[in-house]
Structure formats: structure tokens, C-alpha cells
Amino acid sequence: GDSVTQMEGPVTLSEEAFLTINCTYTATGYPSLFWYVQYPGEGLQLLLKATKADDKGSNKGFEATYRKETTSFHLEKGSVQVSDSAVYFCALVGGGATNKLIFGTGTLLAVQP
Amino acid sequence: EAEVAQSPRYKITEKSQAVAFWCDPISGHATLYWYRQILGQGPELLVQFQDESVVDDSQLPKDRFSAERLKGVDSTLKIQPAELGDSAMYLCASTHRGGAAAYEQYFGPGTRLTVT
């Protein structure tokens, strides 16, 4: 079945450092790919998405490119801030009759001042 | 800005007791999802509704869990009896009926359940 694999955390960075969180997927067909962010004690918020190969999703300085050839959707940000500290989830929607999201296990990002 | 509402935010219950969670999706959203998120893991779908009909409940433990969305608007998820392993965050999400917008799910703040 469809699945998402994320790099394990926690990822600890200093403010203004470069961020990469790796995400790879397994899916039949052509899934849509997402990054969600979860701040402490809150629900999930959609951060960015890409619906077809070579699309680049971007939001709030974060970017991710849908790479079909490597089945990857790595999250990047050039300069992280303390306020970016959260858990980041990579997810896919495989299509079909339901649009259920299939999530990775999440990666905790801790940014230190 | 419209939001998905959930209540209660926190619930502590003893095992073998019944517990219920409520979700009110964004107005006009036909599709509603209940996810369970165990600590340290990603959310997993329990049940999906399209209007008042169940579309997918393949991962719902039907011996103890039930879900309803009687008028196709708000929804209730019930657990009876609760077990220690049910301790988790229960998340509700909603989205539009179809098209590209159907892929953007909006999540509520969740209900944190602790079973003692």
C-alpha cells in the first residue's frame, strides 16, 4: 500500500541555519504530496503542497519539489527561526474513491536562538 | 477565518467507560474525516464521511468505536468501552466535495484523550 517515510528527528538547528527534512514515498499512480506542520498542543496546518511531478510548493519561506524520479518531496528552508520549532509531517493523497491522507511519522524541529 | 471546531479539547476517562468527541467542520465542507494520532506518530484515518454517508471506515475498530454524521454537518465519534491503548489525539478534518480543493484538508485542534 501507499506509504511515506520521513527522516527521524529531532532535528536541532541554530537560528538562521539551513533546514532540510527528507521525505520519500511509495504509491501507485500519481499522488498529491503535502507538508503539514503541528505546533505544540495544536492541530495540523497545511504548510505546502504539490499535485504533479516537478511542481514546487512554497509557503512562509519553506519549499518542497515533487521529484517523481526519486519519489521524494524534501522540505527546505534557507533560514529557520525559533518560531519554526514544531513537528513537520510529510503526507500523500493517493487518489481513488477517498482522499485520505497517509502521513509519515513526523519530524520534530527544534530551533535554538 | 473559518475553522474546524472540536470539543472537548482534553478528556480523561477510566478504562471501560464511554467517551464521545464532537466535531463541527467548516461550513459547506461536505467531507469530514476522523484521524487518530498516537504520540510520536503520524495521524491515521479512522473514518471518512461524505455528507452523512460513510465512505471509508476500514480502520475503525467497530467493536468499540462508532461514528455518525446524521445531518451531514457535525459529527460525533464514540468509544465504548475505552481501553488504555485508546489514549491518543483525535483529530477532525474537513474539506470540499471535489476538484482540486478536495485535497486540502483543514484540521481542528484535536481532542487529547487519556485513558487511566
Coordinates of C-alpha atoms in Angstrom, one line a residue:
Chain A
G1 CA 0.0 0.0 0.0
D2 CA 0.9 3.7 -0.1
S3 CA 3.4 4.9 2.5
V4 CA 5.5 7.8 3.5
T5 CA 9.0 7.7 5.1
Q6 CA 10.5 10.7 6.8
M7 CA 13.8 11.3 8.4
E8 CA 13.8 10.7 12.1
G9 CA 14.2 13.6 14.5
P10 CA 14.7 15.5 16.4
V11 CA 16.4 18.0 14.2
T12 CA 18.1 20.7 16.2
L13 CA 19.4 23.8 14.5
S14 CA 20.6 27.2 15.4
E15 CA 18.6 30.2 14.2
E16 CA 19.2 31.2 10.6
A17 CA 20.6 27.7 9.7
F18 CA 19.5 25.9 6.6
L19 CA 16.9 23.2 7.0
T20 CA 16.3 20.0 5.1
I21 CA 13.8 17.3 6.2
N22 CA 13.8 14.3 3.9
C23 CA 10.7 12.6 2.7
T24 CA 10.2 9.7 0.3
Y25 CA 7.1 8.0 -0.7
T26 CA 5.7 4.8 -2.2
A27 CA 2.5 5.0 -4.1
T28 CA 0.7 3.5 -7.1
G29 CA -0.2 6.1 -9.6
Y30 CA 0.5 9.8 -9.2
P31 CA -0.2 11.0 -5.6
S32 CA -0.5 14.6 -4.4
L33 CA 2.1 15.4 -1.8
F34 CA 1.9 17.7 1.2
W35 CA 3.7 19.0 4.2
Y36 CA 1.8 19.7 7.3
V37 CA 3.1 21.4 10.5
Q38 CA 1.9 20.8 14.0
Y39 CA 2.8 23.4 16.7
P40 CA 2.7 22.2 20.4
G41 CA -0.8 21.4 21.6
E42 CA -2.4 22.3 18.2
G43 CA -3.9 20.5 15.2
L44 CA -2.2 20.2 11.9
Q45 CA -1.9 23.1 9.5
L46 CA -1.2 22.7 5.8
L47 CA 2.2 24.2 5.0
L48 CA 2.5 23.5 1.3
K49 CA 1.5 21.0 -1.4
A50 CA 2.4 19.8 -4.9
T51 CA 0.0 17.9 -7.1
K52 CA 2.2 16.7 -10.0
A53 CA 5.8 15.9 -10.9
D54 CA 8.2 18.8 -10.8
D55 CA 5.8 21.1 -9.1
K56 CA 7.3 23.2 -6.3
G57 CA 5.2 24.0 -3.3
S58 CA 6.2 27.0 -1.2
N59 CA 4.9 28.9 1.8
K60 CA 6.4 31.0 4.6
G61 CA 9.9 30.5 3.2
F62 CA 9.5 26.7 3.1
E63 CA 9.8 24.9 -0.2
A64 CA 9.5 21.3 -1.5
T65 CA 9.7 19.9 -5.0
Y66 CA 7.8 16.9 -6.2
R67 CA 10.5 14.5 -7.6
K68 CA 8.9 11.6 -9.4
E69 CA 12.2 10.0 -10.4
T70 CA 13.4 9.8 -6.8
T71 CA 9.9 9.6 -5.2
S72 CA 10.9 12.4 -2.9
F73 CA 9.4 15.6 -1.5
H74 CA 12.1 17.1 0.7
L75 CA 11.3 20.1 2.8
E76 CA 13.8 23.0 2.8
K77 CA 14.1 26.5 4.3
G78 CA 17.0 28.8 3.9
S79 CA 17.0 30.4 7.3
V80 CA 15.0 28.9 10.2
Q81 CA 13.6 30.9 13.1
V82 CA 12.8 29.9 16.6
S83 CA 9.1 30.2 15.7
D84 CA 9.6 27.4 13.2
S85 CA 10.0 24.9 16.0
A86 CA 7.3 22.3 15.5
V87 CA 6.6 18.8 14.2
Y88 CA 6.6 18.5 10.4
F89 CA 4.6 15.8 8.7
C90 CA 5.0 14.7 5.1
A91 CA 1.8 13.2 3.6
L92 CA 0.3 12.0 0.4
V93 CA -3.1 11.5 -1.1
G94 CA -3.2 8.6 -3.4
G95 CA -6.5 9.3 -5.1
G96 CA -9.2 6.8 -5.7
A97 CA -12.6 6.9 -4.0
T98 CA -11.2 8.6 -0.9
N99 CA -8.9 11.5 -0.4
K100 CA -7.5 10.1 2.9
L101 CA -4.1 11.5 3.8
I102 CA -1.3 9.0 4.5
F103 CA 1.2 10.5 6.9
G104 CA 4.8 9.9 7.7
T105 CA 5.8 9.6 11.4
G106 CA 6.7 13.3 11.7
T107 CA 10.0 15.1 12.3
L108 CA 10.5 17.3 15.4
L109 CA 12.4 20.5 14.6
A110 CA 13.9 22.5 17.5
V111 CA 15.4 25.8 16.6
Q112 CA 17.7 27.4 19.2
P113 CA 18.3 31.1 19.4
Chain B
E1 CA -11.3 32.8 9.1
A2 CA -13.5 29.6 9.3
E3 CA -12.1 26.8 11.4
V4 CA -12.9 23.3 12.3
A5 CA -14.2 23.1 15.9
Q6 CA -13.7 20.2 18.2
S7 CA -14.7 19.5 21.8
P8 CA -13.7 18.8 24.4
R9 CA -10.0 19.7 24.0
Y10 CA -8.9 17.3 26.7
K11 CA -10.6 14.3 28.2
I12 CA -9.5 12.0 30.9
T13 CA -11.5 8.8 31.4
E14 CA -11.2 5.5 33.2
K15 CA -10.9 2.3 31.1
S16 CA -14.2 0.6 30.4
Q17 CA -16.0 4.0 30.4
A18 CA -17.7 5.5 27.4
V19 CA -16.4 8.7 25.8
A20 CA -17.6 10.9 23.0
F21 CA -15.9 13.6 20.9
W22 CA -17.7 16.2 18.7
C23 CA -16.6 17.9 15.6
D24 CA -18.1 20.8 13.6
P25 CA -16.5 21.2 10.2
I26 CA -16.1 24.4 8.2
S27 CA -19.4 25.4 6.8
G28 CA -20.0 24.0 3.3
H29 CA -17.4 21.2 3.6
A30 CA -19.1 18.0 2.5
T31 CA -16.3 15.7 3.5
L32 CA -15.3 15.0 7.1
Y33 CA -12.5 12.9 8.5
W34 CA -11.6 11.5 11.9
Y35 CA -8.0 10.7 12.5
R36 CA -6.2 9.1 15.5
Q37 CA -2.7 10.3 16.3
I38 CA -0.8 8.2 18.8
L39 CA 2.0 10.1 20.5
G40 CA 5.1 10.2 18.3
Q41 CA 3.3 9.0 15.2
G42 CA 1.5 10.5 12.2
P43 CA -2.3 10.6 12.2
E44 CA -4.2 7.6 10.8
L45 CA -7.6 7.7 9.3
L46 CA -10.4 6.2 11.3
V47 CA -13.4 7.1 9.3
Q48 CA -14.4 9.4 6.4
F49 CA -17.8 10.8 5.7
Q50 CA -19.2 12.3 2.5
D51 CA -22.2 14.3 3.7
E52 CA -24.0 11.8 6.0
S53 CA -22.6 8.7 4.4
V54 CA -19.6 6.7 5.5
V55 CA -17.0 6.5 2.6
D56 CA -14.2 4.6 4.5
D57 CA -14.3 3.1 7.9
S58 CA -11.9 0.2 7.2
Q59 CA -9.5 1.2 10.0
L60 CA -12.3 1.9 12.6
P61 CA -12.3 -0.7 15.4
K62 CA -16.0 -1.3 15.1
D63 CA -16.3 -3.4 18.2
R64 CA -15.8 -0.3 20.4
F65 CA -15.8 2.7 18.1
S66 CA -18.7 4.3 16.4
A67 CA -19.1 7.5 14.3
E68 CA -22.1 9.4 13.0
R69 CA -22.9 12.4 11.0
L70 CA -26.6 12.4 11.0
K71 CA -27.4 15.6 9.1
G72 CA -24.2 15.8 7.1
V73 CA -22.9 18.6 9.2
D74 CA -21.4 18.0 12.6
S75 CA -20.1 14.6 13.7
T76 CA -19.7 12.5 16.9
L77 CA -17.1 9.8 17.5
K78 CA -17.7 7.5 20.4
I79 CA -15.6 4.9 22.2
Q80 CA -17.3 2.3 24.4
P81 CA -15.6 0.9 26.4
A82 CA -12.4 2.8 26.4
E83 CA -9.2 0.9 26.7
L84 CA -5.7 2.1 27.8
G85 CA -4.5 1.8 24.2
D86 CA -7.0 4.4 23.0
S87 CA -5.0 7.2 24.7
A88 CA -4.2 9.5 21.7
M89 CA -5.1 12.7 20.0
Y90 CA -8.3 12.5 18.0
L91 CA -8.3 14.9 15.0
C92 CA -11.2 16.0 12.9
A93 CA -10.6 17.4 9.4
S94 CA -12.9 18.7 6.6
T95 CA -12.7 19.6 3.0
H96 CA -14.7 20.5 0.0
R97 CA -16.6 17.8 -2.0
G98 CA -14.4 17.5 -5.1
G99 CA -12.0 19.0 -7.5
A100 CA -8.6 20.4 -6.6
A101 CA -9.9 21.9 -3.3
A102 CA -10.8 18.4 -2.1
Y103 CA -7.1 17.7 -1.5
E104 CA -6.8 20.5 1.1
Q105 CA -7.9 19.2 4.4
Y106 CA -8.4 21.6 7.3
F107 CA -7.8 20.2 10.8
G108 CA -9.3 21.1 14.1
P109 CA -7.3 21.5 17.3
G110 CA -7.9 17.9 18.3
T111 CA -9.1 16.2 21.5
R112 CA -6.4 14.7 23.7
L113 CA -7.8 11.5 25.3
T114 CA -6.1 9.9 28.3
V115 CA -7.4 6.6 29.5
T116 CA -6.4 5.6 33.0

